[in-house]
Amino acid sequence: MLSKSSNNQSHDAGVAGIGMTSARTRDRLVDRLKQQGIKSEPVLEVIRNTPRHLFIEEAMAHKAYEDTALPIGFDQTISQPYIVARMTELLLEDGPLRTVLEVGTGSGYQTAVLAQVADRVFSVERIGALHRRAESALARAELTNVSLRHTDGNDGWPTSMKFDGIMVTAASKSLPKSLTGQLAMDGRLVIPVEQEGEQALCLICRTESGFTHELIEPVHFVPMLEGVIE
Ligand code: SAH
């Protein structure tokens, strides 16, 4: 089981993978993330234990544990493990999370990582085919604390629910009001924001006196678009 308390990735050959998911391959990835400044032990452990090859096409599975973004079709990419780790670490900085909303399910890999550090994860994707593929990859990874919706994340999650953490995995030219509106008090939102062709990761925190903003580092994400497609 890939549950939060689990410390082992192997339960069947498909999930454990053959050869490419050897402990050494995963250790190498984790070492690289540490060198790049990822400090959170829980995040590093989750990256080590998450079968990233389940979230990409088989033809590319040999690259699953390299620290690179990879194409997943429809002009979209599975995020680089470094950025997945960094954004997760930023959300977790104030302690454990109960509920997290992700905008841009894509492959479902970031969703899988979040599902192991939060009690419950909600994720939305505007491309129907990716939404469905992510649903089956997450089922294969046996992650059951995840709810997915095929919808436009500009509108947030389609209920009045509030989230302890919100993570946007596509670059936005503005900060969608519906997302800040769904952030719980003391909640944290990480979002790549684009200005004049440059993107930067932004951390927004909701406090009693309003929202604080902090620019973290330059990033490269696919754009956040509007509407849904099948
Ligand atoms: N977290 C993903 C990243 C995928 S790339 C992963 O690691 O695989 C970003 C994703 O955001 C794409 O799948 C894209 O279709 C989706 N996206 C872009 N704009 C969106 C919107 N308005 N609502 C929901 N998803 C969106």
XYZ file of N, CA and C and ligand atoms in Angstrom:
716
model
N 0.835 -1.213 0.000
C 0.000 0.000 0.000
C 0.858 1.246 0.000
N 0.438 2.201 -0.797
C 1.159 3.463 -0.872
C 0.529 4.455 0.081
N 0.111 4.013 1.234
C -0.589 4.915 2.132
C 0.422 5.813 2.824
N -0.081 6.804 3.578
C 0.816 7.759 4.209
C 1.810 7.083 5.141
N 1.378 5.978 5.749
C 2.255 5.343 6.723
C 3.172 4.294 6.076
N 2.965 4.060 4.792
C 3.721 3.009 4.128
C 5.172 3.423 3.922
N 6.083 2.473 3.935
C 7.463 2.825 3.655
C 8.037 1.932 2.568
N 7.167 1.260 1.857
C 7.681 0.360 0.835
C 6.862 0.475 -0.439
N 7.565 0.488 -1.579
C 6.867 0.725 -2.831
C 6.407 -0.544 -3.532
N 6.868 -1.713 -3.078
C 6.605 -2.872 -3.919
C 5.422 -3.692 -3.436
N 4.360 -3.737 -4.262
C 3.305 -4.688 -3.951
C 2.969 -5.553 -5.143
N 3.187 -5.123 -6.369
C 3.136 -6.041 -7.500
C 4.131 -5.576 -8.539
N 4.394 -6.418 -9.513
C 5.454 -6.100 -10.466
C 5.129 -4.813 -11.230
N 3.846 -4.595 -11.549
C 3.468 -3.405 -12.309
C 3.751 -2.139 -11.537
N 3.402 -2.140 -10.294
C 3.592 -0.940 -9.485
C 5.061 -0.775 -9.101
N 5.681 -1.854 -8.697
C 7.082 -1.761 -8.298
C 7.960 -1.509 -9.522
N 7.517 -1.995 -10.671
C 8.308 -1.838 -11.890
C 9.464 -2.809 -11.873
N 10.072 -2.965 -13.024
C 11.169 -3.921 -13.104
C 12.426 -3.169 -13.485
N 13.448 -3.290 -12.701
C 14.733 -2.683 -13.045
C 14.774 -1.193 -12.806
N 13.949 -0.464 -13.536
C 14.063 0.997 -13.487
C 13.633 1.578 -12.154
N 12.960 0.803 -11.339
C 12.545 1.350 -10.051
C 13.403 0.789 -8.923
N 14.596 0.357 -9.253
C 15.454 -0.172 -8.202
C 15.675 0.908 -7.149
N 15.916 0.447 -5.928
C 16.129 1.379 -4.825
C 17.246 2.369 -5.162
N 18.289 1.884 -5.866
C 19.418 2.761 -6.184
C 19.023 3.902 -7.111
N 18.173 3.581 -8.079
C 17.723 4.611 -9.027
C 16.966 5.700 -8.284
N 16.101 5.279 -7.374
C 15.298 6.248 -6.613
C 16.162 7.017 -5.617
N 17.128 6.334 -5.026
C 18.045 7.011 -4.096
C 18.814 8.116 -4.814
N 19.213 7.815 -6.056
C 19.952 8.820 -6.846
C 19.111 10.070 -7.064
N 17.838 9.864 -7.356
C 16.943 11.015 -7.559
C 16.826 11.821 -6.262
N 16.648 11.119 -5.157
C 16.509 11.810 -3.867
C 17.799 12.558 -3.515
N 18.944 11.957 -3.794
C 20.228 12.641 -3.539
C 20.306 13.938 -4.342
N 19.861 13.870 -5.589
C 19.901 15.061 -6.440
C 18.986 16.163 -5.881
N 17.815 15.758 -5.406
C 16.888 16.760 -4.858
C 17.480 17.413 -3.608
N 18.165 16.598 -2.799
C 18.828 17.148 -1.596
C 19.890 18.151 -2.010
N 20.683 17.784 -3.029
C 21.740 18.707 -3.503
C 21.144 20.019 -3.981
N 19.937 19.942 -4.528
C 19.295 21.160 -5.045
C 18.588 21.951 -3.958
N 18.640 21.443 -2.717
C 18.139 22.235 -1.597
C 16.829 21.774 -0.979
N 16.306 20.631 -1.413
C 15.078 20.125 -0.775
C 15.459 19.569 0.601
N 14.792 20.076 1.653
C 15.196 19.710 3.015
C 14.181 18.830 3.726
N 12.927 18.905 3.334
C 11.872 18.199 4.064
C 12.024 16.679 3.932
N 12.306 16.028 5.038
C 12.463 14.563 5.028
C 11.183 13.854 4.580
N 9.994 14.275 5.111
C 8.774 13.602 4.650
C 8.596 13.719 3.131
N 8.930 14.865 2.570
C 8.768 15.038 1.117
C 9.754 14.137 0.374
N 11.008 14.091 0.833
C 12.006 13.245 0.171
C 11.602 11.774 0.248
N 11.062 11.363 1.392
C 10.622 9.966 1.546
C 9.487 9.628 0.585
N 8.551 10.567 0.459
C 7.407 10.329 -0.431
C 7.884 10.241 -1.885
N 8.812 11.102 -2.267
C 9.345 11.048 -3.646
C 10.038 9.688 -3.863
N 10.783 9.252 -2.864
C 11.468 7.963 -2.979
C 10.465 6.818 -3.190
N 9.323 6.908 -2.521
C 8.375 5.783 -2.522
C 7.271 5.871 -3.578
N 7.267 6.933 -4.357
C 6.172 7.085 -5.326
C 6.598 6.559 -6.702
N 5.836 5.611 -7.240
C 6.213 5.002 -8.533
C 5.903 5.939 -9.707
N 6.834 6.862 -10.013
C 6.576 7.885 -11.045
C 6.337 7.255 -12.423
N 6.900 6.053 -12.643
C 6.718 5.432 -13.965
C 5.258 5.100 -14.270
N 4.435 4.992 -13.227
C 3.005 4.699 -13.462
C 2.276 5.891 -14.081
N 2.882 7.075 -14.022
C 2.193 8.293 -14.437
C 2.655 8.799 -15.806
N 3.501 8.003 -16.482
C 3.956 8.390 -17.821
C 3.776 7.219 -18.773
N 3.913 7.491 -20.082
C 3.770 6.418 -21.058
C 4.914 5.425 -20.921
N 4.602 4.154 -21.212
C 5.587 3.099 -21.058
C 6.877 3.390 -21.833
N 6.730 3.956 -23.036
C 7.907 4.233 -23.884
C 8.888 5.182 -23.206
N 8.414 5.920 -22.225
C 9.283 6.890 -21.563
C 9.657 6.468 -20.138
N 9.207 5.276 -19.763
C 9.356 4.844 -18.371
C 10.820 4.795 -17.921
N 11.743 4.579 -18.860
C 13.157 4.520 -18.460
C 13.665 5.876 -17.971
N 12.906 6.932 -18.241
C 13.320 8.270 -17.775
C 12.561 8.697 -16.517
N 11.740 7.802 -15.990
C 10.823 8.184 -14.908
C 11.529 8.734 -13.685
N 12.751 8.261 -13.387
C 13.416 8.691 -12.152
C 14.551 9.673 -12.423
N 14.492 10.295 -13.619
C 15.394 11.414 -13.896
C 14.693 12.681 -13.441
N 15.488 13.674 -13.073
C 14.879 14.907 -12.564
C 14.508 15.837 -13.722
N 13.589 15.371 -14.561
C 13.162 16.201 -15.698
C 11.654 16.123 -15.872
N 11.106 17.194 -16.472
C 9.715 17.163 -16.906
C 9.662 16.277 -18.151
N 8.534 15.611 -18.386
C 8.393 14.747 -19.562
C 7.029 14.985 -20.198
N 6.928 14.802 -21.534
C 5.628 15.021 -22.183
C 4.602 13.954 -21.784
N 3.347 14.383 -21.603
C 2.266 13.427 -21.289
C 1.138 13.530 -22.328
N 1.425 14.183 -23.466
C 0.409 14.364 -24.511
C -0.353 15.655 -24.312
N -1.117 16.047 -25.356
C -1.958 17.258 -25.309
C -1.138 18.519 -24.992
N 0.144 18.522 -25.393
C 1.048 19.655 -25.126
C 1.279 19.908 -23.640
N 1.087 18.912 -22.821
C 1.262 19.081 -21.365
C 2.440 18.234 -20.893
N 2.902 18.497 -19.672
C 4.044 17.737 -19.142
C 3.777 17.286 -17.705
N 4.432 16.188 -17.339
C 4.505 15.802 -15.918
C 5.625 16.661 -15.348
N 5.384 17.286 -14.205
C 6.370 18.219 -13.652
C 7.659 17.504 -13.258
N 8.734 18.293 -13.249
C 10.056 17.806 -12.809
C 9.978 17.452 -11.319
N 10.559 16.316 -10.900
C 10.510 15.961 -9.475
C 10.980 17.086 -8.547
N 12.022 17.849 -8.960
C 12.490 18.936 -8.090
C 11.350 19.901 -7.777
N 10.602 20.298 -8.807
C 9.572 21.329 -8.585
C 8.391 20.737 -7.801
N 8.113 19.450 -8.027
C 7.069 18.761 -7.253
C 7.458 18.786 -5.767
N 8.727 18.462 -5.504
C 9.220 18.438 -4.120
C 9.191 19.839 -3.517
N 9.647 20.830 -4.293
C 9.742 22.204 -3.773
C 8.362 22.756 -3.425
N 7.397 22.553 -4.326
C 6.057 23.091 -4.082
C 5.387 22.373 -2.909
N 5.642 21.075 -2.797
C 5.051 20.315 -1.693
C 5.658 20.777 -0.368
N 6.973 20.978 -0.373
C 7.680 21.454 0.820
C 7.135 22.825 1.260
N 6.876 23.691 0.295
C 6.349 25.028 0.625
C 4.961 24.934 1.266
N 4.140 24.008 0.769
C 2.800 23.862 1.354
C 2.866 23.315 2.770
N 3.881 22.473 3.018
C 3.976 21.766 4.310
C 4.720 22.542 5.396
N 5.268 23.700 5.050
C 6.176 24.398 5.970
C 5.588 24.667 7.361
N 4.273 24.881 7.428
C 3.650 25.164 8.724
C 3.098 23.923 9.410
N 3.433 22.745 8.901
C 2.953 21.516 9.532
C 2.010 20.741 8.641
N 1.466 19.642 9.175
C 0.664 18.721 8.371
C -0.590 19.374 7.787
N -1.041 18.839 6.675
C -2.193 19.400 5.978
C -3.365 18.423 6.034
N -4.546 18.971 6.279
C -5.733 18.108 6.193
C -6.218 18.031 4.754
N -6.581 19.174 4.191
C -7.138 19.151 2.834
C -6.292 19.999 1.887
N -6.084 19.469 0.683
C -5.329 20.203 -0.337
C -6.105 20.166 -1.655
N -6.129 21.311 -2.332
C -6.687 21.388 -3.680
C -5.536 21.589 -4.664
N -5.504 20.745 -5.691
C -4.520 20.921 -6.768
C -5.268 21.350 -8.032
N -4.742 22.352 -8.720
C -5.312 22.761 -10.015
C -4.333 22.319 -11.099
N -4.774 21.416 -11.982
C -3.902 20.872 -13.029
C -3.419 19.483 -12.652
N -4.347 18.512 -12.656
C -3.993 17.129 -12.280
C -2.925 16.569 -13.211
N -3.042 16.877 -14.514
C -2.080 16.365 -15.503
C -1.941 14.861 -15.412
N -0.724 14.397 -15.159
C -0.459 12.959 -15.059
C -1.000 12.347 -13.768
N -1.175 13.187 -12.746
C -1.579 12.669 -11.433
C -0.404 12.424 -10.505
N 0.830 12.671 -10.984
C 2.001 12.397 -10.135
C 2.076 13.339 -8.925
N 1.913 14.634 -9.187
C 1.923 15.581 -8.054
C 0.766 15.259 -7.098
N -0.358 14.859 -7.662
C -1.516 14.469 -6.837
C -1.121 13.311 -5.917
N -0.397 12.341 -6.477
C 0.018 11.164 -5.701
C 0.948 11.568 -4.563
N 1.838 12.507 -4.837
C 2.759 12.978 -3.793
C 1.959 13.684 -2.699
N 1.042 14.549 -3.098
C 0.229 15.274 -2.105
C -0.610 14.308 -1.271
N -1.109 13.251 -1.912
C -1.987 12.304 -1.215
C -1.267 11.576 -0.081
N 0.070 11.623 -0.109
C 0.834 10.950 0.945
C 1.296 11.902 2.046
N 1.014 13.189 1.879
C 1.368 14.141 2.939
C 0.147 14.896 3.468
N -1.023 14.659 2.877
C -2.250 15.320 3.330
C -3.308 14.257 3.589
N -4.284 14.612 4.432
C -5.346 13.638 4.710
C -6.195 13.382 3.472
N -6.495 14.470 2.743
C -7.372 14.308 1.577
C -6.985 15.315 0.492
N -6.924 14.841 -0.747
C -6.529 15.696 -1.871
C -7.661 15.777 -2.891
N -7.895 16.993 -3.369
C -8.903 17.265 -4.391
C -8.127 17.836 -5.572
N -8.388 17.361 -6.780
C -7.606 17.858 -7.907
C -8.495 18.021 -9.123
N -8.292 19.122 -9.852
C -9.111 19.388 -11.043
C -8.225 19.472 -12.284
N -8.773 19.022 -13.412
C -8.051 19.031 -14.698
C -9.037 19.410 -15.797
N -8.599 20.294 -16.722
C -9.516 20.759 -17.775
C -9.551 19.827 -19.005
N -8.529 18.957 -19.160
C -8.494 18.047 -20.322
C -9.026 16.669 -19.892
N -10.188 16.285 -20.487
C -10.872 15.061 -20.056
C -9.996 13.824 -20.130
N -9.241 13.687 -21.236
C -8.438 12.475 -21.414
C -7.372 12.362 -20.319
N -6.757 13.482 -19.935
C -5.745 13.441 -18.866
C -6.405 13.132 -17.521
N -7.544 13.751 -17.287
C -8.299 13.496 -16.051
C -8.560 11.990 -15.893
N -9.018 11.347 -16.972
C -9.359 9.916 -16.890
C -8.101 9.062 -16.715
N -7.032 9.437 -17.417
C -5.793 8.670 -17.305
C -5.225 8.774 -15.881
N -5.271 9.976 -15.327
C -4.756 10.179 -13.964
C -5.570 9.352 -12.970
N -6.873 9.293 -13.220
C -7.742 8.524 -12.318
C -7.297 7.060 -12.261
N -6.969 6.476 -13.432
C -6.579 5.071 -13.383
C -5.161 4.906 -12.836
N -4.258 5.864 -13.098
C -2.900 5.751 -12.531
C -2.947 5.825 -11.005
N -3.785 6.716 -10.479
C -3.886 6.846 -9.015
C -4.519 5.600 -8.404
N -5.429 4.978 -9.137
C -6.033 3.733 -8.649
C -4.984 2.624 -8.632
N -4.146 2.579 -9.655
C -3.078 1.559 -9.689
C -2.097 1.777 -8.543
N -1.867 3.031 -8.189
C -0.970 3.336 -7.074
C -1.669 3.119 -5.726
N -2.948 2.732 -5.788
C -3.737 2.421 -4.587
C -3.875 3.606 -3.644
N -4.004 4.785 -4.241
C -4.227 5.983 -3.425
C -5.720 6.289 -3.437
N -6.331 6.197 -2.286
C -7.796 6.287 -2.239
C -8.297 7.571 -1.568
N -7.383 8.399 -1.080
C -7.803 9.646 -0.419
C -7.791 10.830 -1.387
N -8.117 10.545 -2.654
C -8.049 11.552 -3.716
C -9.405 11.671 -4.399
N -9.863 12.905 -4.634
C -11.073 13.132 -5.421
C -10.703 13.973 -6.632
N -11.043 13.499 -7.831
C -10.692 14.215 -9.059
C -11.948 14.751 -9.731
N -11.809 15.912 -10.389
C -12.922 16.469 -11.164
C -12.405 16.963 -12.506
N -13.217 16.762 -13.549
C -12.902 17.305 -14.875
C -13.575 18.667 -14.969
N -12.842 19.715 -14.613
C -13.447 21.042 -14.572
C -12.365 22.118 -14.694
N -12.784 23.357 -14.911
C -11.844 24.480 -15.039
C -11.447 24.985 -13.653
N -10.164 24.868 -13.336
C -9.662 25.263 -12.019
C -9.726 26.756 -11.740
N -9.972 27.561 -12.775
C -10.148 28.996 -12.515
C -11.326 29.236 -11.588
N -12.255 28.273 -11.559
C -13.441 28.406 -10.700
C -13.256 27.702 -9.353
N -12.065 27.168 -9.092
C -11.828 26.452 -7.831
C -12.543 25.110 -7.809
N -12.672 24.546 -6.639
C -13.385 23.260 -6.474
C -14.881 23.581 -6.394
N -15.717 22.804 -7.101
C -17.123 23.209 -7.208
C -17.985 22.991 -5.955
N -17.477 23.351 -4.787
C -18.313 23.443 -3.580
C -17.766 24.625 -2.789
N -18.361 24.920 -1.662
C -17.872 26.064 -0.892
C -16.775 25.662 0.093
N -16.209 24.484 -0.121
C -15.180 23.965 0.778
C -13.949 24.893 0.855
N -13.297 24.883 2.022
C -12.035 25.631 2.175
C -10.890 24.625 2.340
N -9.704 25.011 1.860
C -8.556 24.099 1.856
C -7.391 24.672 2.665
N -6.666 23.779 3.352
C -5.461 24.202 4.094
C -4.336 24.549 3.126
N -4.326 23.872 1.989
C -3.298 24.138 0.988
C -3.921 24.119 -0.395
N -3.446 25.005 -1.267
C -3.854 24.976 -2.675
C -2.585 25.040 -3.509
N -2.490 24.148 -4.499
C -1.322 24.136 -5.377
C -1.788 24.232 -6.822
N -1.279 25.232 -7.533
C -1.618 25.380 -8.944
C -0.405 24.931 -9.746
N -0.602 24.019 -10.712
C 0.554 23.483 -11.442
C 0.555 23.927 -12.906
N -0.059 25.089 -13.174
C 0.010 25.723 -14.495
C 0.165 27.221 -14.230
N 0.859 27.927 -15.159
C 1.184 29.335 -14.898
C 0.008 30.245 -15.215
N -0.288 31.144 -14.273
C -1.433 32.029 -14.407
C -0.970 33.474 -14.519
N -1.670 34.266 -15.353
C -1.301 35.685 -15.485
C -1.888 36.503 -14.338
N -2.892 35.935 -13.684
C -3.459 36.643 -12.530
C -3.811 35.594 -11.482
N -4.095 36.065 -10.309
C -4.406 35.148 -9.219
C -5.926 34.947 -9.182
N -6.420 33.742 -9.548
C -7.883 33.578 -9.582
C -8.503 33.809 -8.203
N -9.487 34.734 -8.157
C -10.154 35.096 -6.891
C -10.844 33.893 -6.259
N -11.357 33.002 -7.106
C -12.065 31.838 -6.551
C -11.098 30.954 -5.767
N -9.800 31.002 -6.126
C -8.828 30.168 -5.399
C -8.465 30.787 -4.053
N -8.173 32.089 -4.040
C -7.867 32.711 -2.739
C -9.098 32.604 -1.835
N -10.279 32.659 -2.431
C -11.520 32.550 -1.660
C -11.696 31.175 -1.023
N -11.048 30.150 -1.592
C -11.194 28.793 -1.034
C -10.052 28.416 -0.101
N -9.198 29.405 0.219
C -8.088 29.137 1.133
C -8.556 29.343 2.578
N -8.356 28.333 3.417
C -8.746 28.431 4.831
C -7.849 29.447 5.545
N -8.287 29.923 6.708
C -7.452 30.811 7.522
C -6.135 30.083 7.835
N -5.013 30.776 7.699
C -3.664 30.205 7.851
C -3.298 29.228 6.734
N -4.134 29.188 5.692
C -3.844 28.298 4.567
C -2.753 28.858 3.670
N -2.165 27.993 2.855
C -1.053 28.375 1.976
C -1.371 27.989 0.537
N -1.058 28.890 -0.374
C -1.322 28.674 -1.799
C -0.019 28.858 -2.570
N 0.384 27.866 -3.360
C 1.558 28.039 -4.228
C 1.097 28.042 -5.670
N 1.594 29.021 -6.416
C 1.135 29.203 -7.792
C 2.248 29.836 -8.634
N 2.496 29.280 -9.834
C 3.430 29.944 -10.737
C 2.718 31.119 -11.406
N 3.256 32.320 -11.249
C 2.611 33.508 -11.799
C 3.473 34.045 -12.938
N 2.813 34.418 -14.052
C 3.548 34.908 -15.218
C 3.368 36.414 -15.367
N 4.506 37.104 -15.510
C 4.473 38.554 -15.750
C 5.519 38.904 -16.775
N 5.119 39.590 -17.839
C 6.016 39.991 -18.919
C 6.858 38.815 -19.423
N 6.208 37.683 -19.629
C 6.888 36.521 -20.202
C 7.758 35.742 -19.222
N 7.905 36.233 -18.003
C 8.712 35.537 -16.998
C 7.786 34.902 -15.964
N 8.146 33.695 -15.531
C 7.330 33.035 -14.500
C 8.087 32.942 -13.183
N 7.368 33.142 -12.094
C 7.963 32.958 -10.766
C 6.964 32.222 -9.882
N 7.504 31.366 -9.026
C 6.655 30.666 -8.068
C 6.293 31.641 -6.955
N 5.019 31.702 -6.622
C 4.562 32.654 -5.614
C 3.882 31.890 -4.475
N 4.204 32.259 -3.250
C 3.565 31.657 -2.070
C 2.658 32.701 -1.439
N 1.400 32.340 -1.303
C 0.420 33.264 -0.720
C -0.133 32.629 0.551
N -0.140 33.396 1.637
C -0.668 32.853 2.893
C -1.849 33.699 3.347
N -2.880 33.047 3.840
C -4.040 33.782 4.362
C -3.859 33.994 5.855
N -3.847 35.248 6.284
C -3.696 35.553 7.705
C -4.934 36.324 8.161
N -5.032 36.565 9.458
C -6.170 37.322 10.014
C -6.284 38.688 9.349
N -5.123 39.265 8.994
C -5.151 40.626 8.448
C -5.106 40.666 6.915
N -5.255 39.528 6.257
C -5.278 39.537 4.795
C -4.309 38.515 4.211
N -3.887 38.751 2.976
C -3.012 37.792 2.291
C -1.583 38.319 2.225
N -0.600 37.457 2.499
C 0.804 37.832 2.287
C 1.282 37.153 1.000
N 2.217 37.793 0.299
C 2.748 37.255 -0.955
C 4.258 37.169 -0.853
N 4.822 36.067 -1.337
C 6.285 35.943 -1.343
C 6.708 35.304 -2.668
N 7.682 35.918 -3.359
C 8.196 35.310 -4.587
C 9.295 34.335 -4.205
N 9.224 33.125 -4.713
C 10.162 32.079 -4.295
C 11.315 31.903 -5.280
N 11.020 31.533 -6.525
C 12.079 31.303 -7.513
C 11.499 31.255 -8.914
N 12.339 31.454 -9.951
C 11.838 31.365 -11.328
C 11.456 29.925 -11.668
N 10.413 29.762 -12.477
C 9.937 28.418 -12.858
C 9.490 28.426 -14.326
N 9.230 27.218 -14.862
C 8.703 27.091 -16.233
C 7.525 26.128 -16.215
N 6.343 26.672 -16.361
C 5.141 25.829 -16.392
C 4.366 26.056 -17.679
N 3.541 25.076 -18.061
C 2.602 25.288 -19.165
C 1.559 26.300 -18.671
N 0.908 27.024 -19.603
C -0.034 28.053 -19.158
C -1.331 27.490 -18.587
N -1.905 28.230 -17.658
C -3.236 27.915 -17.158
C -4.232 28.475 -18.182
N -5.097 27.618 -18.696
C -6.035 28.022 -19.746
C -7.459 28.017 -19.194
N -8.394 28.457 -20.043
C -9.790 28.521 -19.574
C -10.654 27.485 -20.264
N -11.692 27.061 -19.589
C -12.670 26.149 -20.177
C -12.201 24.710 -20.098
N -13.085 23.778 -20.474
C -12.714 22.363 -20.458
C -12.775 21.800 -21.871
N -11.951 20.767 -22.151
C -12.081 20.009 -23.392
C -12.166 18.523 -23.068
N -12.809 17.788 -23.949
C -12.948 16.330 -23.735
C -11.619 15.654 -23.955
N 0.740 18.348 -11.738
C 0.861 17.899 -13.087
C 1.292 19.020 -13.992
C 0.652 18.892 -15.318
S 0.924 20.265 -16.388
C 1.809 16.723 -13.201
O 2.784 16.660 -12.451
O 1.608 15.874 -14.073
C -0.413 21.337 -15.937
C -1.802 20.795 -16.112
O -2.706 21.872 -15.812
C -2.156 20.331 -17.519
O -2.628 19.022 -17.469
C -3.246 21.306 -17.956
O -4.224 20.723 -18.803
C -3.843 21.723 -16.617
N -4.577 22.986 -16.652
C -4.268 24.143 -17.301
N -5.202 25.086 -17.072
C -6.137 24.501 -16.249
C -7.372 24.954 -15.670
N -7.839 26.176 -15.879
N -8.054 24.097 -14.898
C -7.605 22.828 -14.676
N -6.465 22.349 -15.205
C -5.736 23.167 -15.986
